[in-house]
Amino acid sequence: MDHQVRDILTRIGGLDGCVTEFVRVTDQVLPYKVFLRYAPELENNCLTPNGVPVKLQLLGGKPEPMAINAIEAVAAGAQALDLNFGCPAKTVNKNDGGACLLRQPDRVYAIVKAVRDAIPTHIPVSAKIRLGFEDRSSYLENAQAVEAAGASELVVHARSKADGYKPPAYWEYIADIRNAISTPVVANGEIWSLADYYRCREQSGCEDIMLGRGLLACPDLARQIKADIAGEEYRPLTWDEICQMLFNYYQQTLPRYVEKNCGNRVKQWLMYLRRQYPQAEIFFERIKRAREPAAIELAFREALGDYARVEG
Ligand SMILES: Cc1cc2nc3c(=O)[nH]c(=O)nc-3n(C[C@H](O)[C@H](O)[C@H](O)COP(=O)(O)O)c2cc1C
């Protein structure tokens, strides 16, 4: 997710940290402006405007360029790095990055170690893995490789690359990993609701979880989870509140896109929101062919006006 989405979601609350989209590392030394594009928070002490820490994620298959760019990232202001060994995208895997590295745990080790050794010890280096590439068989070796290389935390997306994003997530494998290593483990994958959170926690044994699509579908999911754990009353966000938030996001991101793409980010987000909010589906249908800012803005104003009247 981009920095504007991180800003919105961290304002809603319940999140202890966020990670940028991956910065692709090849043989080049990346300039400051690339790191800044992925993480404008670098200029705010690596915090979202609301004060939530942001890790910068790197993805690449070669230890030396990863180490060199890790040094650059730290020079650019990064205060924590995450290394991506989970991306299933064909173009990424074809170029020797992401989940394909899970086929060779020794390479995972070499990359994490090179980055860990290259930057000051007070900067945490974490890694994100899936359970394997073709199947779910290399998870223990890879988790052990990450630990042996000195990572401070391991995030496990509980599926193989071959599993893609298809439910279920195999949270019980994470429990095996937790038994095999002492590095803190964060569970990830297929947590869409409070009930999923509790099931994941029970099956994985993890206290800490990472939310992906579930947070886009239900922007206050982390808040709901935290409130439930604390035994506090919490009223989930209404569609009206979500729609207003989406309108703000639309207005903020408008200057970044050529006119015909102006609603694309909002449309993408609605695809997730419709899982949780039936009104998101209706709104998506209303704007899906709209290409002009005036049409999208009108749709927002009508939607917000309508709901305001219903509430009133
Ligand atoms: C469109 C999209 C982009 C993603 N980009 C990244 C990424 O840049 N880095 C990363 O570690 N994971 C990325 N992920 C994976 C998520 O972080 C997460 O591991 C995965 O979606 C499973 O969790 P979920 O079921 O909560 O979504 C991406 C997922 C999607 C759907």
Coordinates of C-alpha atoms and ligand atoms in Angstrom, one line a residue:
M1 CA 0.0 0.0 0.0
D2 CA 1.2 3.5 -0.7
H3 CA 1.9 6.2 1.9
Q4 CA -1.6 7.8 1.6
V5 CA -3.2 4.5 2.4
R6 CA -0.8 4.0 5.3
D7 CA -1.8 7.4 6.5
I8 CA -5.5 6.7 6.4
L9 CA -5.2 3.3 8.0
T10 CA -2.9 4.3 10.8
R11 CA -5.2 7.2 11.7
I12 CA -8.0 4.7 12.1
G13 CA -5.8 3.0 14.6
G14 CA -4.9 -0.4 16.0
L15 CA -1.7 -0.8 13.9
D16 CA 1.7 -1.0 15.5
G17 CA 3.7 -0.7 12.3
C18 CA 3.5 -0.8 8.5
V19 CA 5.7 -2.0 5.7
T20 CA 6.2 -0.2 2.3
E21 CA 5.6 -1.9 -1.0
F22 CA 8.8 -3.7 -2.1
V23 CA 11.6 -1.7 -3.6
R24 CA 13.1 -3.9 -6.4
V25 CA 16.9 -4.2 -6.1
T26 CA 18.9 -5.2 -9.2
D27 CA 22.6 -4.4 -9.7
Q28 CA 22.1 -0.7 -9.5
V29 CA 22.6 1.5 -6.5
L30 CA 19.3 3.1 -6.1
P31 CA 19.1 6.9 -5.7
Y32 CA 17.5 8.6 -2.7
K33 CA 14.5 9.6 -4.8
V34 CA 13.5 6.0 -5.4
F35 CA 13.5 5.2 -1.6
L36 CA 11.6 8.4 -1.0
R37 CA 9.0 7.5 -3.7
Y38 CA 8.2 4.2 -1.8
A39 CA 8.5 5.7 1.6
P40 CA 7.9 9.5 1.9
E41 CA 7.9 8.8 5.6
L42 CA 11.7 8.7 5.4
E43 CA 11.4 12.5 5.7
N44 CA 9.3 12.1 8.8
N45 CA 11.6 10.0 10.9
C46 CA 10.1 6.9 9.3
L47 CA 6.8 7.5 10.9
T48 CA 3.3 8.0 9.4
P49 CA 1.8 11.4 10.1
N50 CA 0.1 9.7 13.0
G51 CA 3.3 8.4 14.5
V52 CA 3.3 4.7 13.4
P53 CA 6.7 3.3 12.4
V54 CA 7.2 2.3 8.7
K55 CA 9.6 -0.4 7.6
L56 CA 11.2 -0.2 4.1
Q57 CA 11.0 -3.5 2.2
L58 CA 13.7 -4.6 -0.3
L59 CA 13.4 -7.4 -2.8
G60 CA 16.2 -8.9 -4.7
G61 CA 18.2 -12.1 -5.3
K62 CA 21.8 -11.1 -5.0
P63 CA 23.4 -10.6 -1.6
E64 CA 25.9 -7.8 -2.6
P65 CA 23.5 -5.4 -4.3
M66 CA 21.0 -6.0 -1.5
A67 CA 23.6 -5.1 1.1
I68 CA 24.7 -2.0 -0.8
N69 CA 21.2 -0.8 -1.3
A70 CA 20.4 -1.6 2.4
I71 CA 23.3 0.8 3.3
E72 CA 21.8 3.4 0.9
A73 CA 18.3 2.9 2.4
V74 CA 19.7 3.4 5.9
A75 CA 21.6 6.5 4.6
A76 CA 18.2 7.7 3.2
G77 CA 16.8 7.4 6.7
A78 CA 15.3 3.9 6.9
Q79 CA 15.1 2.8 10.5
A80 CA 14.0 -0.8 9.9
L81 CA 14.3 -3.0 6.8
D82 CA 12.2 -6.0 5.7
L83 CA 13.3 -8.4 3.0
N84 CA 10.7 -9.9 0.7
F85 CA 10.9 -13.7 -0.1
G86 CA 7.2 -14.0 -0.7
C87 CA 6.3 -12.2 -3.9
P88 CA 4.6 -14.7 -6.3
A89 CA 4.5 -12.4 -9.4
K90 CA 5.9 -14.1 -12.5
T91 CA 7.9 -11.1 -13.6
V92 CA 9.5 -10.8 -10.2
N93 CA 10.3 -14.6 -9.9
K94 CA 11.6 -14.7 -13.5
N95 CA 14.1 -12.1 -12.5
D96 CA 15.3 -14.1 -9.5
G97 CA 13.4 -12.3 -6.8
G98 CA 10.7 -13.0 -4.2
A99 CA 9.2 -16.4 -3.5
C100 CA 11.4 -18.3 -6.1
L101 CA 14.4 -17.9 -3.6
L102 CA 12.6 -20.2 -1.2
R103 CA 13.8 -23.1 -3.4
Q104 CA 17.3 -22.3 -2.1
P105 CA 17.4 -21.6 1.6
D106 CA 21.1 -21.1 1.4
R107 CA 20.5 -18.1 -0.8
V108 CA 17.9 -16.8 1.6
Y109 CA 20.5 -17.1 4.3
A110 CA 23.2 -15.3 2.2
I111 CA 20.8 -12.4 1.4
V112 CA 19.6 -11.8 4.9
K113 CA 23.2 -12.2 6.3
A114 CA 24.7 -9.8 3.8
V115 CA 22.1 -7.1 4.6
R116 CA 22.3 -7.8 8.4
D117 CA 26.1 -7.5 8.3
A118 CA 26.1 -4.4 6.1
I119 CA 24.1 -2.1 8.3
P120 CA 24.3 -0.9 11.9
T121 CA 23.1 -3.4 14.5
H122 CA 20.5 -1.0 15.9
I123 CA 18.6 -1.1 12.6
P124 CA 16.3 -4.2 12.7
V125 CA 16.2 -6.5 9.6
S126 CA 13.2 -8.7 9.3
A127 CA 12.2 -11.2 6.5
K128 CA 8.9 -12.2 5.0
I129 CA 8.5 -15.7 3.6
R130 CA 5.8 -18.0 2.2
L131 CA 5.8 -21.7 3.2
G132 CA 7.6 -22.7 0.0
F133 CA 7.6 -22.3 -3.8
E134 CA 6.1 -25.3 -5.7
D135 CA 4.7 -26.8 -2.4
R136 CA 4.7 -26.3 1.3
S137 CA 7.9 -28.2 2.1
S138 CA 10.7 -25.7 2.5
Y139 CA 9.3 -23.6 5.3
L140 CA 11.4 -24.9 8.2
E141 CA 14.7 -24.7 6.2
N142 CA 13.9 -21.2 5.2
A143 CA 12.8 -20.1 8.6
Q144 CA 16.0 -21.5 10.1
A145 CA 18.0 -19.8 7.4
V146 CA 16.4 -16.5 8.3
E147 CA 17.2 -17.0 12.0
A148 CA 20.8 -18.2 11.4
A149 CA 21.4 -15.1 9.3
G150 CA 20.5 -12.9 12.2
A151 CA 17.0 -11.5 11.3
S152 CA 15.2 -10.0 14.2
E153 CA 11.7 -11.1 13.1
L154 CA 10.1 -13.4 10.6
V155 CA 6.8 -12.8 9.0
V156 CA 5.2 -15.9 7.5
H157 CA 2.5 -15.7 4.8
A158 CA 1.1 -19.2 5.5
R159 CA 0.8 -20.4 1.9
S160 CA 3.2 -21.6 -0.8
K161 CA 3.8 -19.6 -4.0
A162 CA 1.8 -22.3 -5.8
D163 CA -1.1 -21.6 -3.4
G164 CA -1.2 -18.1 -4.6
Y165 CA -3.8 -16.1 -2.7
K166 CA -6.3 -19.0 -2.6
P167 CA -7.9 -19.8 0.7
P168 CA -7.2 -21.3 3.1
A169 CA -4.0 -20.1 4.7
Y170 CA -2.2 -22.9 6.6
W171 CA -1.6 -21.2 9.9
E172 CA -0.8 -24.5 11.6
Y173 CA 2.5 -24.6 9.7
I174 CA 3.5 -21.4 11.5
A175 CA 3.2 -23.3 14.8
D176 CA 5.9 -25.7 13.5
I177 CA 8.1 -22.8 12.7
R178 CA 7.7 -21.3 16.1
N179 CA 8.8 -24.5 17.7
A180 CA 11.8 -24.7 15.4
I181 CA 13.2 -21.2 15.9
S182 CA 13.4 -18.6 18.7
T183 CA 13.2 -15.5 16.4
P184 CA 9.8 -13.8 16.9
V185 CA 7.3 -14.9 14.3
V186 CA 4.4 -12.9 12.9
A187 CA 1.5 -14.7 11.3
N188 CA 0.0 -13.5 8.0
G189 CA -2.6 -14.7 5.5
E190 CA -6.4 -14.7 5.2
I191 CA -7.3 -12.8 8.3
W192 CA -10.5 -10.9 7.3
S193 CA -12.3 -10.8 10.6
L194 CA -12.0 -10.9 14.4
A195 CA -13.0 -14.6 14.3
D196 CA -10.1 -15.2 11.7
Y197 CA -7.7 -13.4 14.1
Y198 CA -8.6 -15.6 17.0
R199 CA -8.4 -18.8 14.9
C200 CA -5.1 -17.8 13.4
R201 CA -3.7 -17.0 16.9
E202 CA -4.9 -20.4 18.2
Q203 CA -3.5 -22.4 15.3
S204 CA -0.2 -20.5 14.8
G205 CA 0.4 -19.7 18.4
C206 CA 1.5 -16.2 17.3
E207 CA 0.6 -13.1 19.4
D208 CA 1.5 -10.8 16.5
I209 CA -0.2 -10.8 13.1
M210 CA 0.2 -8.9 9.9
L211 CA -2.9 -7.9 7.9
G212 CA -2.9 -7.4 4.2
R213 CA -6.1 -7.5 2.1
G214 CA -8.2 -7.9 5.3
L215 CA -7.3 -4.4 6.3
L216 CA -8.3 -2.9 3.0
A217 CA -11.6 -4.8 3.2
C218 CA -12.2 -3.7 6.8
P219 CA -10.1 -0.6 7.5
D220 CA -10.7 -0.8 11.2
L221 CA -10.0 -4.5 11.6
A222 CA -6.8 -3.9 13.6
R223 CA -8.8 -1.4 15.8
Q224 CA -11.5 -4.0 16.3
I225 CA -9.0 -6.6 17.3
K226 CA -7.2 -4.4 19.7
A227 CA -10.5 -3.3 21.3
D228 CA -11.7 -6.9 21.7
I229 CA -8.4 -8.0 23.3
A230 CA -8.7 -5.1 25.7
G231 CA -12.3 -5.8 26.4
E232 CA -13.3 -2.3 25.2
E233 CA -16.5 -1.2 23.5
Y234 CA -15.9 -0.3 19.9
R235 CA -18.4 0.6 17.2
P236 CA -17.1 -0.5 13.7
L237 CA -16.9 2.1 11.0
T238 CA -20.1 2.7 9.0
W239 CA -20.2 2.8 5.2
D240 CA -20.8 6.5 5.4
E241 CA -17.6 7.0 7.3
I242 CA -15.7 4.7 4.9
C243 CA -17.1 6.5 1.9
Q244 CA -16.0 9.9 3.3
M245 CA -12.5 8.4 3.9
L246 CA -12.4 7.1 0.3
F247 CA -13.5 10.5 -1.0
N248 CA -10.6 12.2 0.9
Y249 CA -8.2 9.5 -0.5
Y250 CA -9.6 10.2 -4.0
Q251 CA -9.0 13.9 -3.6
Q252 CA -5.5 13.5 -2.2
T253 CA -4.4 11.1 -5.0
L254 CA -6.0 13.0 -7.9
P255 CA -3.0 15.1 -8.7
R256 CA -0.8 12.0 -9.1
Y257 CA -2.7 10.5 -12.0
V258 CA -3.4 11.4 -15.6
E259 CA -7.1 12.3 -15.9
K260 CA -8.4 9.0 -17.4
N261 CA -6.8 7.0 -14.6
C262 CA -8.1 9.3 -11.9
G263 CA -10.4 6.9 -10.1
N264 CA -8.3 3.7 -10.5
R265 CA -7.0 3.6 -7.0
V266 CA -10.4 4.1 -5.5
K267 CA -11.9 1.4 -7.8
Q268 CA -9.2 -1.0 -6.6
W269 CA -9.9 -0.3 -3.0
L270 CA -13.6 -0.7 -3.5
M271 CA -12.9 -4.2 -4.8
Y272 CA -11.7 -5.1 -1.3
L273 CA -14.3 -3.0 0.6
R274 CA -17.2 -4.7 -1.1
R275 CA -16.3 -7.9 0.8
Q276 CA -17.3 -6.1 4.0
Y277 CA -19.7 -3.4 2.8
P278 CA -22.5 -4.2 0.3
Q279 CA -22.7 -0.5 -0.4
A280 CA -19.2 -0.6 -1.8
E281 CA -20.4 -2.9 -4.6
I282 CA -23.2 -0.5 -5.5
F283 CA -20.8 2.4 -5.5
F284 CA -18.3 0.5 -7.6
E285 CA -20.9 -0.2 -10.2
R286 CA -21.8 3.4 -10.2
I287 CA -18.3 4.7 -10.9
K288 CA -16.6 1.7 -12.7
R289 CA -16.9 3.3 -16.2
A290 CA -16.3 6.9 -15.0
R291 CA -13.1 8.4 -16.4
E292 CA -13.6 12.1 -15.6
P293 CA -12.9 13.6 -12.2
A294 CA -16.2 15.5 -12.4
A295 CA -18.2 12.3 -12.8
I296 CA -16.4 10.6 -9.9
E297 CA -16.8 13.6 -7.6
L298 CA -20.5 13.8 -8.4
A299 CA -20.9 10.1 -7.5
F300 CA -19.2 10.6 -4.2
R301 CA -21.2 13.7 -3.4
E302 CA -24.5 11.9 -4.2
A303 CA -23.4 8.8 -2.2
L304 CA -22.5 10.9 0.8
G305 CA -25.5 13.1 0.5
D306 CA -27.8 10.0 0.3
Y307 CA -26.4 8.4 3.3
A308 CA -26.4 11.6 5.3
R309 CA -30.1 11.9 4.5
V310 CA -30.7 8.3 5.5
E311 CA -28.9 8.9 8.8
G312 CA -30.6 12.2 9.4
Ligands
LIG1 C1 -1.8 -6.4 -4.7 C2 -0.9 -7.0 -3.6 C3 0.4 -6.4 -3.5 C4 1.2 -6.9 -2.5 N1 2.5 -6.4 -2.3 C5 3.3 -6.8 -1.4 C6 4.6 -6.3 -1.2 O1 5.0 -5.4 -1.9 N2 5.4 -6.8 -0.2 C7 4.9 -7.9 0.6 O2 5.7 -8.3 1.5 N3 3.7 -8.4 0.4 C8 2.9 -7.9 -0.5 N4 1.7 -8.5 -0.7 C9 1.3 -9.7 0.1 C10 0.6 -9.2 1.4 O3 1.5 -8.5 2.2 C11 0.2 -10.5 2.2 O4 1.3 -11.2 2.6 C12 -0.8 -11.4 1.5 O5 -1.7 -10.7 0.8 C13 -1.4 -12.3 2.4 O6 -2.1 -11.7 3.5 P1 -3.6 -11.3 3.4 O7 -4.4 -12.6 3.2 O8 -3.9 -10.6 4.8 O9 -3.8 -10.4 2.3 C14 0.8 -8.0 -1.7 C15 -0.5 -8.6 -1.8 C16 -1.3 -8.1 -2.8 C17 -2.7 -8.7 -2.9

